[in-house]
mmCIF file of C-alpha atoms and ligand atoms in Angstrom:
data_model
loop_
_atom_site.group_PDB
_atom_site.id
_atom_site.type_symbol
_atom_site.label_atom_id
_atom_site.label_comp_id
_atom_site.label_asym_id
_atom_site.label_seq_id
_atom_site.Cartn_x
_atom_site.Cartn_y
_atom_site.Cartn_z
ATOM 1 C CA MET A 1 53.644 -132.127 -59.771
ATOM 2 C CA LYS A 2 55.575 -130.306 -62.425
ATOM 3 C CA ALA A 3 58.772 -128.279 -61.446
ATOM 4 C CA VAL A 4 61.991 -126.704 -62.603
ATOM 5 C CA ARG A 5 65.142 -128.693 -62.062
ATOM 6 C CA PHE A 6 68.610 -128.922 -63.335
ATOM 7 C CA GLU A 7 71.152 -131.600 -62.704
ATOM 8 C CA GLN A 8 74.547 -129.776 -62.981
ATOM 9 C CA TYR A 9 75.590 -125.903 -63.621
ATOM 10 C CA GLY A 10 75.700 -124.841 -67.172
ATOM 11 C CA ASP A 11 73.395 -122.604 -69.619
ATOM 12 C CA VAL A 12 69.622 -122.567 -69.777
ATOM 13 C CA ASP A 13 69.404 -125.955 -71.795
ATOM 14 C CA GLU A 14 70.234 -127.362 -68.165
ATOM 15 C CA LEU A 15 66.717 -126.097 -67.114
ATOM 16 C CA LYS A 16 64.152 -129.383 -67.328
ATOM 17 C CA VAL A 17 60.624 -129.158 -66.021
ATOM 18 C CA GLU A 18 60.097 -132.348 -64.470
ATOM 19 C CA GLN A 19 57.657 -134.673 -62.634
ATOM 20 C CA ILE A 20 58.163 -134.630 -58.676
ATOM 21 C CA ALA A 21 56.569 -135.153 -55.599
ATOM 22 C CA LYS A 22 54.438 -132.759 -54.583
ATOM 23 C CA PRO A 23 55.589 -131.213 -51.019
ATOM 24 C CA GLU A 24 53.984 -132.030 -48.030
ATOM 25 C CA ALA A 25 53.355 -129.245 -45.133
ATOM 26 C CA GLY A 26 55.412 -130.097 -42.151
ATOM 27 C CA PRO A 27 54.700 -128.318 -38.783
ATOM 28 C CA GLY A 28 55.119 -124.397 -39.103
ATOM 29 C CA GLN A 29 54.954 -125.148 -42.665
ATOM 30 C CA VAL A 30 52.483 -123.892 -45.759
ATOM 31 C CA VAL A 31 51.878 -125.162 -49.234
ATOM 32 C CA VAL A 32 51.228 -123.062 -51.743
ATOM 33 C CA ALA A 33 49.635 -123.807 -55.219
ATOM 34 C CA VAL A 34 51.759 -121.652 -57.187
ATOM 35 C CA LYS A 35 49.796 -119.068 -59.652
ATOM 36 C CA ALA A 36 52.622 -116.985 -60.961
ATOM 37 C CA ALA A 37 56.521 -116.858 -60.047
ATOM 38 C CA GLY A 38 59.137 -114.144 -61.074
ATOM 39 C CA LEU A 39 62.610 -114.986 -62.537
ATOM 40 C CA ASN A 40 65.627 -113.038 -61.151
ATOM 41 C CA PRO A 41 69.097 -112.654 -62.723
ATOM 42 C CA GLY A 42 70.754 -114.336 -59.828
ATOM 43 C CA GLU A 43 69.186 -117.563 -60.150
ATOM 44 C CA ALA A 44 70.594 -117.503 -63.504
ATOM 45 C CA ALA A 45 73.926 -117.068 -62.147
ATOM 46 C CA ILE A 46 73.651 -119.636 -59.651
ATOM 47 C CA ARG A 47 72.647 -122.334 -62.348
ATOM 48 C CA ALA A 48 75.518 -121.428 -64.476
ATOM 49 C CA GLY A 49 77.525 -121.796 -61.252
ATOM 50 C CA LEU A 50 78.868 -118.499 -61.037
ATOM 51 C CA LEU A 51 77.967 -117.940 -57.468
ATOM 52 C CA HIS A 52 79.244 -121.278 -56.418
ATOM 53 C CA ASP A 53 81.695 -120.085 -53.603
ATOM 54 C CA VAL A 54 78.742 -118.174 -51.959
ATOM 55 C CA PHE A 55 75.567 -119.994 -53.261
ATOM 56 C CA PRO A 56 76.630 -123.658 -53.868
ATOM 57 C CA ALA A 57 73.799 -125.612 -55.487
ATOM 58 C CA ALA A 58 72.851 -129.217 -54.358
ATOM 59 C CA PHE A 59 71.918 -131.324 -57.283
ATOM 60 C CA PRO A 60 69.386 -131.777 -58.612
ATOM 61 C CA SER A 61 68.799 -127.948 -57.875
ATOM 62 C CA GLY A 62 65.151 -126.748 -57.794
ATOM 63 C CA GLN A 63 65.005 -122.945 -58.822
ATOM 64 C CA GLY A 64 62.921 -119.881 -58.268
ATOM 65 C CA THR A 65 62.169 -117.392 -55.239
ATOM 66 C CA ASP A 66 59.522 -115.166 -56.136
ATOM 67 C CA PHE A 67 56.016 -116.540 -56.202
ATOM 68 C CA ALA A 68 52.034 -115.625 -55.241
ATOM 69 C CA GLY A 69 49.347 -118.417 -55.022
ATOM 70 C CA ILE A 70 46.818 -120.108 -53.402
ATOM 71 C CA VAL A 71 47.136 -121.861 -49.970
ATOM 72 C CA ASP A 72 46.791 -125.467 -50.761
ATOM 73 C CA GLU A 73 47.783 -127.024 -47.150
ATOM 74 C CA VAL A 74 48.915 -126.112 -43.798
ATOM 75 C CA GLY A 75 50.939 -127.888 -41.204
ATOM 76 C CA ALA A 76 50.646 -128.352 -37.581
ATOM 77 C CA GLY A 77 50.712 -124.954 -35.593
ATOM 78 C CA VAL A 78 49.723 -122.827 -38.494
ATOM 79 C CA ASP A 79 46.613 -120.759 -37.373
ATOM 80 C CA GLU A 80 47.031 -117.720 -39.547
ATOM 81 C CA TRP A 81 46.615 -119.252 -42.861
ATOM 82 C CA SER A 82 44.148 -121.656 -44.358
ATOM 83 C CA ALA A 83 43.575 -123.241 -47.586
ATOM 84 C CA GLY A 84 41.989 -121.101 -50.352
ATOM 85 C CA ASP A 85 44.227 -117.694 -48.753
ATOM 86 C CA GLU A 86 45.652 -115.634 -51.343
ATOM 87 C CA VAL A 87 49.142 -115.160 -50.725
ATOM 88 C CA VAL A 88 52.634 -113.708 -51.896
ATOM 89 C CA GLY A 89 55.966 -115.145 -50.624
ATOM 90 C CA TRP A 90 59.530 -116.077 -51.152
ATOM 91 C CA ALA A 91 61.156 -119.482 -51.300
ATOM 92 C CA THR A 92 64.670 -121.104 -51.382
ATOM 93 C CA ARG A 93 65.137 -122.050 -55.185
ATOM 94 C CA SER A 94 61.771 -123.732 -55.490
ATOM 95 C CA SER A 95 59.212 -121.582 -56.544
ATOM 96 C CA HIS A 96 59.305 -122.457 -60.039
ATOM 97 C CA ALA A 97 56.906 -125.209 -59.543
ATOM 98 C CA GLU A 98 52.961 -126.197 -59.608
ATOM 99 C CA PHE A 99 53.395 -126.110 -55.811
ATOM 100 C CA VAL A 100 56.155 -124.407 -53.106
ATOM 101 C CA VAL A 101 56.512 -125.136 -49.285
ATOM 102 C CA VAL A 102 57.396 -122.550 -47.232
ATOM 103 C CA PRO A 103 57.719 -121.504 -43.412
ATOM 104 C CA ARG A 104 54.672 -119.846 -42.233
ATOM 105 C CA ASP A 105 56.668 -116.496 -42.144
ATOM 106 C CA GLN A 106 57.634 -116.336 -45.589
ATOM 107 C CA LEU A 107 54.081 -115.095 -46.451
ATOM 108 C CA VAL A 108 51.987 -111.949 -46.875
ATOM 109 C CA ALA A 109 48.539 -111.522 -48.000
ATOM 110 C CA LYS A 110 47.761 -110.800 -51.800
ATOM 111 C CA PRO A 111 45.688 -107.724 -52.299
ATOM 112 C CA GLU A 112 42.811 -108.562 -53.997
ATOM 113 C CA ASN A 113 43.580 -106.171 -56.946
ATOM 114 C CA VAL A 114 47.101 -106.728 -57.534
ATOM 115 C CA VAL A 115 47.131 -109.635 -60.362
ATOM 116 C CA TRP A 116 49.035 -112.716 -59.968
ATOM 117 C CA GLU A 117 52.026 -111.924 -62.377
ATOM 118 C CA VAL A 118 53.121 -108.643 -60.391
ATOM 119 C CA ALA A 119 52.327 -110.014 -57.319
ATOM 120 C CA GLY A 120 54.174 -113.091 -58.125
ATOM 121 C CA SER A 121 57.378 -111.470 -59.255
ATOM 122 C CA ILE A 122 58.585 -108.576 -56.428
ATOM 123 C CA SER A 123 59.886 -110.477 -53.611
ATOM 124 C CA VAL A 124 63.300 -110.328 -54.495
ATOM 125 C CA THR A 125 63.088 -106.835 -56.306
ATOM 126 C CA GLY A 126 61.122 -105.058 -54.098
ATOM 127 C CA PRO A 127 62.783 -105.633 -50.746
ATOM 128 C CA THR A 128 66.167 -105.408 -52.601
ATOM 129 C CA ALA A 129 65.301 -101.519 -53.828
ATOM 130 C CA TYR A 130 64.093 -100.528 -50.782
ATOM 131 C CA ALA A 131 67.339 -101.979 -48.811
ATOM 132 C CA ALA A 132 69.242 -100.115 -51.503
ATOM 133 C CA LEU A 133 67.325 -96.762 -50.845
ATOM 134 C CA ARG A 134 67.516 -97.121 -47.185
ATOM 135 C CA ALA A 135 71.123 -97.739 -47.140
ATOM 136 C CA VAL A 136 72.023 -94.530 -49.045
ATOM 137 C CA GLN A 137 69.914 -92.598 -46.351
ATOM 138 C CA ALA A 138 67.792 -90.889 -49.207
ATOM 139 C CA THR A 139 66.104 -87.844 -47.985
ATOM 140 C CA GLU A 140 63.223 -85.943 -49.591
ATOM 141 C CA GLY A 141 64.728 -83.297 -52.085
ATOM 142 C CA ASP A 142 67.851 -85.249 -52.843
ATOM 143 C CA THR A 143 69.073 -86.180 -55.912
ATOM 144 C CA ILE A 144 69.809 -89.941 -56.861
ATOM 145 C CA VAL A 145 70.955 -91.652 -59.849
ATOM 146 C CA VAL A 146 69.759 -95.097 -60.354
ATOM 147 C CA SER A 147 71.749 -97.663 -62.854
ATOM 148 C CA ALA A 148 69.939 -99.773 -64.642
ATOM 149 C CA ALA A 149 66.524 -97.915 -64.102
ATOM 150 C CA ALA A 150 64.285 -100.015 -65.826
ATOM 151 C CA GLY A 151 65.275 -103.256 -65.035
ATOM 152 C CA GLY A 152 63.417 -105.097 -62.304
ATOM 153 C CA VAL A 153 65.340 -103.759 -59.330
ATOM 154 C CA GLY A 154 65.729 -100.181 -60.835
ATOM 155 C CA VAL A 155 62.348 -99.463 -61.396
ATOM 156 C CA MET A 156 60.978 -100.170 -58.099
ATOM 157 C CA ALA A 157 64.124 -98.238 -56.866
ATOM 158 C CA SER A 158 63.653 -95.428 -58.953
ATOM 159 C CA GLN A 159 59.616 -95.053 -57.873
ATOM 160 C CA LEU A 160 59.930 -95.602 -54.088
ATOM 161 C CA ALA A 161 62.985 -92.856 -54.482
ATOM 162 C CA ILE A 162 60.252 -90.414 -56.399
ATOM 163 C CA LEU A 163 57.645 -91.365 -53.966
ATOM 164 C CA GLY A 164 60.131 -90.285 -51.382
ATOM 165 C CA GLY A 165 60.431 -86.767 -52.651
ATOM 166 C CA LEU A 166 63.823 -87.395 -54.685
ATOM 167 C CA THR A 167 64.821 -86.256 -58.156
ATOM 168 C CA VAL A 168 65.648 -89.441 -59.708
ATOM 169 C CA ILE A 169 68.029 -89.868 -62.767
ATOM 170 C CA GLY A 170 67.860 -93.325 -64.418
ATOM 171 C CA THR A 171 70.267 -94.788 -66.757
ATOM 172 C CA ALA A 172 68.769 -97.295 -69.648
ATOM 173 C CA SER A 173 68.848 -97.416 -73.175
ATOM 174 C CA GLU A 174 66.982 -95.041 -75.474
ATOM 175 C CA ARG A 175 64.235 -97.732 -75.950
ATOM 176 C CA ASN A 176 63.523 -97.184 -72.232
ATOM 177 C CA HIS A 177 63.470 -93.497 -71.967
ATOM 178 C CA ASP A 178 59.562 -92.735 -72.539
ATOM 179 C CA PHE A 179 58.958 -95.236 -70.333
ATOM 180 C CA LEU A 180 60.922 -93.804 -67.391
ATOM 181 C CA ARG A 181 59.818 -90.387 -68.186
ATOM 182 C CA SER A 182 55.946 -91.692 -67.574
ATOM 183 C CA LEU A 183 57.229 -92.673 -63.901
ATOM 184 C CA GLY A 184 58.850 -89.119 -63.713
ATOM 185 C CA VAL A 185 62.335 -90.427 -63.858
ATOM 186 C CA ILE A 186 64.952 -88.229 -65.798
ATOM 187 C CA PRO A 187 66.402 -90.772 -68.426
ATOM 188 C CA VAL A 188 70.175 -91.004 -69.391
ATOM 189 C CA GLU A 189 71.642 -93.240 -71.932
ATOM 190 C CA TYR A 190 74.135 -95.528 -70.468
ATOM 191 C CA GLY A 191 77.515 -96.140 -72.178
ATOM 192 C CA GLU A 192 80.481 -93.748 -72.746
ATOM 193 C CA GLY A 193 80.234 -90.368 -71.684
ATOM 194 C CA VAL A 194 77.615 -91.098 -69.035
ATOM 195 C CA VAL A 195 78.764 -89.391 -66.397
ATOM 196 C CA ASP A 196 78.796 -85.962 -68.246
ATOM 197 C CA ARG A 197 75.333 -86.488 -69.122
ATOM 198 C CA ILE A 198 74.649 -87.259 -65.616
ATOM 199 C CA ARG A 199 75.904 -84.041 -65.104
ATOM 200 C CA GLU A 200 74.290 -82.138 -67.500
ATOM 201 C CA ALA A 201 70.925 -83.726 -66.104
ATOM 202 C CA ALA A 202 71.981 -82.678 -62.616
ATOM 203 C CA PRO A 203 73.290 -79.204 -62.648
ATOM 204 C CA GLN A 204 72.363 -79.463 -58.746
ATOM 205 C CA GLY A 205 74.855 -82.284 -57.993
ATOM 206 C CA VAL A 206 74.354 -85.878 -57.130
ATOM 207 C CA ASP A 207 73.453 -86.819 -53.563
ATOM 208 C CA ALA A 208 73.095 -90.387 -53.585
ATOM 209 C CA TYR A 209 73.660 -93.358 -56.274
ATOM 210 C CA ILE A 210 71.908 -96.892 -56.466
ATOM 211 C CA ASP A 211 73.818 -98.767 -58.485
ATOM 212 C CA CYS A 212 71.932 -101.958 -60.078
ATOM 213 C CA TYR A 213 74.512 -102.875 -63.205
ATOM 214 C CA GLY A 214 77.851 -102.882 -61.719
ATOM 215 C CA HIS A 215 80.613 -102.375 -64.717
ATOM 216 C CA GLY A 216 81.994 -99.169 -62.998
ATOM 217 C CA ASN A 217 78.911 -97.269 -61.883
ATOM 218 C CA VAL A 218 80.558 -97.343 -58.473
ATOM 219 C CA GLU A 219 83.272 -95.587 -60.045
ATOM 220 C CA TYR A 220 80.879 -93.239 -61.953
ATOM 221 C CA ALA A 221 79.312 -92.074 -58.408
ATOM 222 C CA LEU A 222 82.161 -91.492 -56.818
ATOM 223 C CA GLU A 223 83.646 -89.452 -59.851
ATOM 224 C CA LEU A 224 80.245 -87.487 -59.296
ATOM 225 C CA GLY A 225 81.236 -86.740 -56.078
ATOM 226 C CA VAL A 226 78.973 -88.863 -54.087
ATOM 227 C CA ALA A 227 79.859 -89.846 -50.779
ATOM 228 C CA PRO A 228 80.977 -93.430 -50.246
ATOM 229 C CA GLN A 229 78.263 -94.088 -47.375
ATOM 230 C CA ARG A 230 75.771 -92.995 -49.963
ATOM 231 C CA ILE A 231 76.486 -95.209 -52.609
ATOM 232 C CA ASP A 232 74.709 -98.473 -52.646
ATOM 233 C CA THR A 233 75.603 -101.478 -55.020
ATOM 234 C CA ILE A 234 73.575 -104.681 -55.314
ATOM 235 C CA ILE A 235 75.988 -106.367 -57.624
ATOM 236 C CA ASP A 236 79.352 -104.901 -57.823
ATOM 237 C CA PHE A 237 80.519 -106.647 -54.406
ATOM 238 C CA ALA A 238 84.318 -105.976 -55.236
ATOM 239 C CA ALA A 239 83.684 -102.492 -55.403
ATOM 240 C CA VAL A 240 82.398 -102.178 -52.245
ATOM 241 C CA GLU A 241 85.720 -104.074 -50.796
ATOM 242 C CA ARG A 242 87.660 -101.290 -52.520
ATOM 243 C CA HIS A 243 85.546 -98.255 -52.111
ATOM 244 C CA GLY A 244 84.088 -98.860 -48.824
ATOM 245 C CA VAL A 245 80.512 -98.082 -50.694
ATOM 246 C CA LYS A 246 77.280 -100.229 -49.359
ATOM 247 C CA GLY A 247 76.350 -103.409 -50.657
ATOM 248 C CA GLU A 248 72.878 -104.005 -49.136
ATOM 249 C CA GLY A 249 70.052 -106.057 -50.965
ATOM 250 C CA SER A 250 67.430 -108.574 -50.443
ATOM 251 C CA ALA A 251 69.410 -110.087 -47.334
ATOM 252 C CA GLN A 252 68.558 -106.817 -45.463
ATOM 253 C CA ALA A 253 65.047 -106.275 -46.125
ATOM 254 C CA THR A 254 63.286 -109.540 -46.735
ATOM 255 C CA THR A 255 60.669 -109.320 -44.321
ATOM 256 C CA PRO A 256 56.775 -109.831 -43.974
ATOM 257 C CA ALA A 257 56.552 -106.267 -43.207
ATOM 258 C CA VAL A 258 58.468 -105.083 -46.273
ATOM 259 C CA LEU A 259 56.651 -106.949 -48.749
ATOM 260 C CA ALA A 260 53.508 -106.230 -47.511
ATOM 261 C CA GLU A 261 54.144 -102.407 -47.540
ATOM 262 C CA LEU A 262 55.207 -102.605 -51.113
ATOM 263 C CA LEU A 263 52.262 -104.630 -52.430
ATOM 264 C CA GLY A 264 50.164 -102.011 -50.789
ATOM 265 C CA LEU A 265 51.664 -99.254 -52.600
ATOM 266 C CA ILE A 266 51.384 -101.666 -56.002
ATOM 267 C CA ALA A 267 47.953 -102.335 -54.831
ATOM 268 C CA GLU A 268 47.232 -98.381 -54.479
ATOM 269 C CA ALA A 269 48.790 -97.647 -58.283
ATOM 270 C CA LYS A 270 51.721 -95.739 -56.372
ATOM 271 C CA ILE A 271 54.498 -98.177 -58.085
ATOM 272 C CA VAL A 272 53.784 -99.826 -61.366
ATOM 273 C CA VAL A 273 55.985 -102.970 -62.008
ATOM 274 C CA PRO A 274 55.951 -103.584 -66.002
ATOM 275 C CA ILE A 275 55.780 -107.349 -66.921
ATOM 276 C CA ASP A 276 58.007 -107.718 -69.750
ATOM 277 C CA GLY A 277 57.121 -111.249 -70.515
ATOM 278 C CA VAL A 278 54.627 -114.045 -69.349
ATOM 279 C CA PHE A 279 55.685 -117.567 -70.067
ATOM 280 C CA PRO A 280 54.092 -121.102 -69.233
ATOM 281 C CA LEU A 281 56.057 -123.410 -67.085
ATOM 282 C CA ASP A 282 56.928 -125.593 -69.615
ATOM 283 C CA ARG A 283 58.773 -122.580 -71.608
ATOM 284 C CA VAL A 284 61.172 -121.744 -68.682
ATOM 285 C CA THR A 285 64.048 -121.868 -70.974
ATOM 286 C CA ASP A 286 62.586 -119.318 -73.113
ATOM 287 C CA ALA A 287 61.981 -117.338 -70.355
ATOM 288 C CA TYR A 288 65.671 -117.325 -69.077
ATOM 289 C CA ARG A 289 66.793 -117.026 -72.259
ATOM 290 C CA ASP A 290 64.831 -113.514 -72.595
ATOM 291 C CA LEU A 291 66.213 -112.385 -69.202
ATOM 292 C CA GLU A 292 69.669 -113.097 -70.051
ATOM 293 C CA ASP A 293 69.545 -111.150 -72.494
ATOM 294 C CA GLY A 294 69.888 -108.389 -70.063
ATOM 295 C CA HIS A 295 67.000 -105.840 -71.108
ATOM 296 C CA ALA A 296 64.083 -106.736 -68.889
ATOM 297 C CA ARG A 297 61.750 -103.803 -68.612
ATOM 298 C CA GLY A 298 60.723 -104.939 -65.069
ATOM 299 C CA LYS A 299 59.942 -108.478 -64.884
ATOM 300 C CA TYR A 300 59.683 -111.779 -66.559
ATOM 301 C CA VAL A 301 57.396 -114.165 -65.161
ATOM 302 C CA LEU A 302 56.329 -117.992 -65.336
ATOM 303 C CA GLY A 303 52.611 -118.304 -65.134
ATOM 304 C CA MET A 304 51.011 -121.609 -64.013
ATOM 305 C CA ASP A 305 47.865 -120.678 -65.985
ATOM 306 C CA VAL A 306 49.299 -119.418 -69.180
ATOM 307 C CA VAL A 307 49.224 -122.048 -71.893
ATOM 308 C CA GLU A 308 50.964 -120.452 -74.858
ATOM 309 C CA TYR A 309 53.640 -117.966 -75.219
ATOM 310 C CA PRO A 310 51.776 -114.611 -75.915
ATOM 311 C CA GLY A 311 54.063 -112.858 -78.079
ATOM 312 C CA GLU A 312 56.178 -113.119 -80.773
ATOM 313 C CA ARG A 313 59.656 -114.871 -80.543
ATOM 314 C CA GLU A 314 61.512 -112.757 -83.516
ATOM 315 C CA GLY A 315 61.588 -109.204 -83.149
ATOM 316 C CA ASP A 316 59.833 -109.421 -79.736
ATOM 317 C CA ARG A 317 62.082 -106.695 -78.334
ATOM 318 C CA ALA A 318 61.124 -104.285 -80.717
ATOM 319 C CA GLY A 319 57.359 -104.796 -80.202
ATOM 320 C CA SER A 320 57.864 -104.188 -76.265
ATOM 321 C CA ASP A 321 56.920 -100.397 -76.218
ATOM 322 C CA GLU A 322 53.338 -101.881 -77.078
ATOM 323 C CA ARG A 323 53.537 -104.357 -73.723
ATOM 324 C CA SER A 324 51.299 -102.946 -70.950
ATOM 325 C CA ASP A 325 53.133 -101.411 -68.293
ATOM 326 C CA GLN A 326 50.472 -102.130 -65.448
ATOM 327 C CA ALA A 327 50.211 -102.361 -61.925
ATOM 328 C CA THR A 328 47.405 -104.250 -61.097
HETATM 329 N N1 LIG B 1 72.291 -108.097 -53.891
HETATM 330 C C1 LIG B 1 70.965 -108.143 -54.147
HETATM 331 O O1 LIG B 1 70.336 -108.596 -53.392
HETATM 332 C C2 LIG B 1 70.593 -108.568 -55.424
HETATM 333 C C3 LIG B 1 68.848 -108.666 -55.622
HETATM 334 C C4 LIG B 1 68.240 -108.598 -56.837
HETATM 335 C C5 LIG B 1 69.121 -108.404 -58.195
HETATM 336 N N2 LIG B 1 70.623 -108.467 -57.816
HETATM 337 C C6 LIG B 1 71.392 -108.220 -58.914
HETATM 338 O O2 LIG B 1 71.091 -106.622 -59.427
HETATM 339 C C7 LIG B 1 71.174 -106.885 -60.858
HETATM 340 C C8 LIG B 1 70.182 -105.899 -61.590
HETATM 341 O O3 LIG B 1 68.927 -107.116 -61.132
HETATM 342 P P1 LIG B 1 67.746 -106.806 -61.930
HETATM 343 O O4 LIG B 1 66.404 -107.968 -61.447
HETATM 344 O O5 LIG B 1 67.131 -105.588 -61.680
HETATM 345 O O6 LIG B 1 68.021 -106.891 -63.334
HETATM 346 P P2 LIG B 1 67.211 -107.071 -64.886
HETATM 347 O O7 LIG B 1 65.803 -106.815 -64.623
HETATM 348 O O8 LIG B 1 67.704 -108.381 -65.684
HETATM 349 O O9 LIG B 1 67.951 -106.123 -65.348
HETATM 350 C C9 LIG B 1 67.901 -105.386 -66.687
HETATM 351 C C10 LIG B 1 68.103 -103.928 -67.011
HETATM 352 O O10 LIG B 1 69.714 -103.754 -67.133
HETATM 353 C C11 LIG B 1 69.510 -102.828 -67.787
HETATM 354 N N3 LIG B 1 71.057 -102.531 -68.601
HETATM 355 C C12 LIG B 1 71.329 -103.449 -69.737
HETATM 356 N N4 LIG B 1 72.898 -102.875 -69.796
HETATM 357 C C13 LIG B 1 73.135 -101.767 -69.123
HETATM 358 C C14 LIG B 1 74.269 -101.177 -68.868
HETATM 359 N N5 LIG B 1 75.199 -100.967 -69.651
HETATM 360 N N6 LIG B 1 74.136 -100.017 -68.229
HETATM 361 C C15 LIG B 1 73.329 -99.777 -67.299
HETATM 362 N N7 LIG B 1 71.924 -100.701 -67.316
HETATM 363 C C16 LIG B 1 71.752 -101.642 -68.525
HETATM 364 C C17 LIG B 1 68.583 -102.884 -69.039
HETATM 365 O O11 LIG B 1 68.274 -101.588 -69.601
HETATM 366 P P3 LIG B 1 67.814 -101.270 -71.022
HETATM 367 O O12 LIG B 1 66.903 -102.692 -71.623
HETATM 368 O O13 LIG B 1 67.510 -100.151 -71.374
HETATM 369 O O14 LIG B 1 69.164 -101.661 -71.651
HETATM 370 C C18 LIG B 1 67.394 -103.351 -68.151
HETATM 371 O O15 LIG B 1 66.492 -102.625 -67.983
HETATM 372 C C19 LIG B 1 71.463 -108.160 -61.259
HETATM 373 O O16 LIG B 1 72.760 -108.435 -61.552
HETATM 374 C C20 LIG B 1 70.961 -109.327 -60.347
HETATM 375 O O17 LIG B 1 71.861 -110.351 -59.955
HETATM 376 C C21 LIG B 1 70.948 -108.111 -56.660
#
């Protein structure tokens, strides 16, 4: 089967699509034929060696956490899944491949009306957003700021907060403002003066803050008067140490129950997951180049049935407003 591998830390060019042995299902395991697998910035950081102290790679390394696909084979003792079931799950550095093997309890059923690309790209961002919102004790009527609100985690956190009855202020570049408004988010441009712009957008004050970007956002939250226990950053762990704010993310909420709940909300069109680009497995380096550009609206996804890149390489970003922001 084809799988994404890298032999050493480095830039996107370290990513190779290689032929390796198809995995087999051991006891309690399930092999899934992957239909779609999302990309996450953390994977790029691991490949670059930036997370070596916390998540060291063993070479050659596979890659990829998110996936959705069709059960191909089940191991001894697995009676809840059968070949042909459509599933969504999470893997350890291995889902960017034609087949992935996971423990039986890292899967949930894919709702029929959620398309593969969406189903296969929320296993990291969804639970992370869920954990962050829970960590800040979000309460109906509160005003919350979400930084990088149009990104993979931010777009989920913003919509979950709106569903919970919060007023959501989301930081993003101008390009994403209409999109965020369409979700019910009050957009605010990031960059110099952002704290003043947030104050202006929230004369009632800010109760909670979810930071999906780092680079001073925790300090902005403190400057706005948000209590440390109502600030969660998913990226600035130095600020967690420094200020006693929360740092909860995927590790605190990646469970079948949370993933199933989020897929249910997507199936009911209560949450939309914008797909910024779908790439065939062979174009994995292009996919990561776009992701690492740092301006994803929602998710980039590897689609196993995609044979050609559907968009333009040059000027692609400028055309992105025409892309679909679909849920199902
Ligand atoms: N702790 C955890 O469990 C956990 C889990 C998942 C992710 N993470 C980390 O959390 C971060 C966000 O992940 P993600 O998947 O949401 O990333 P992403 O989708 O790549 O985020 C892209 C977004 O960042 C926004 N952005 C760019 N520059 C910005 C700035 N100066 N200020 C505010 N926003 C800016 C972009 O908005 P514009 O296009 O409008 O510029 C874009 O929408 C990453 O660092 C990731 O590694 C942590």
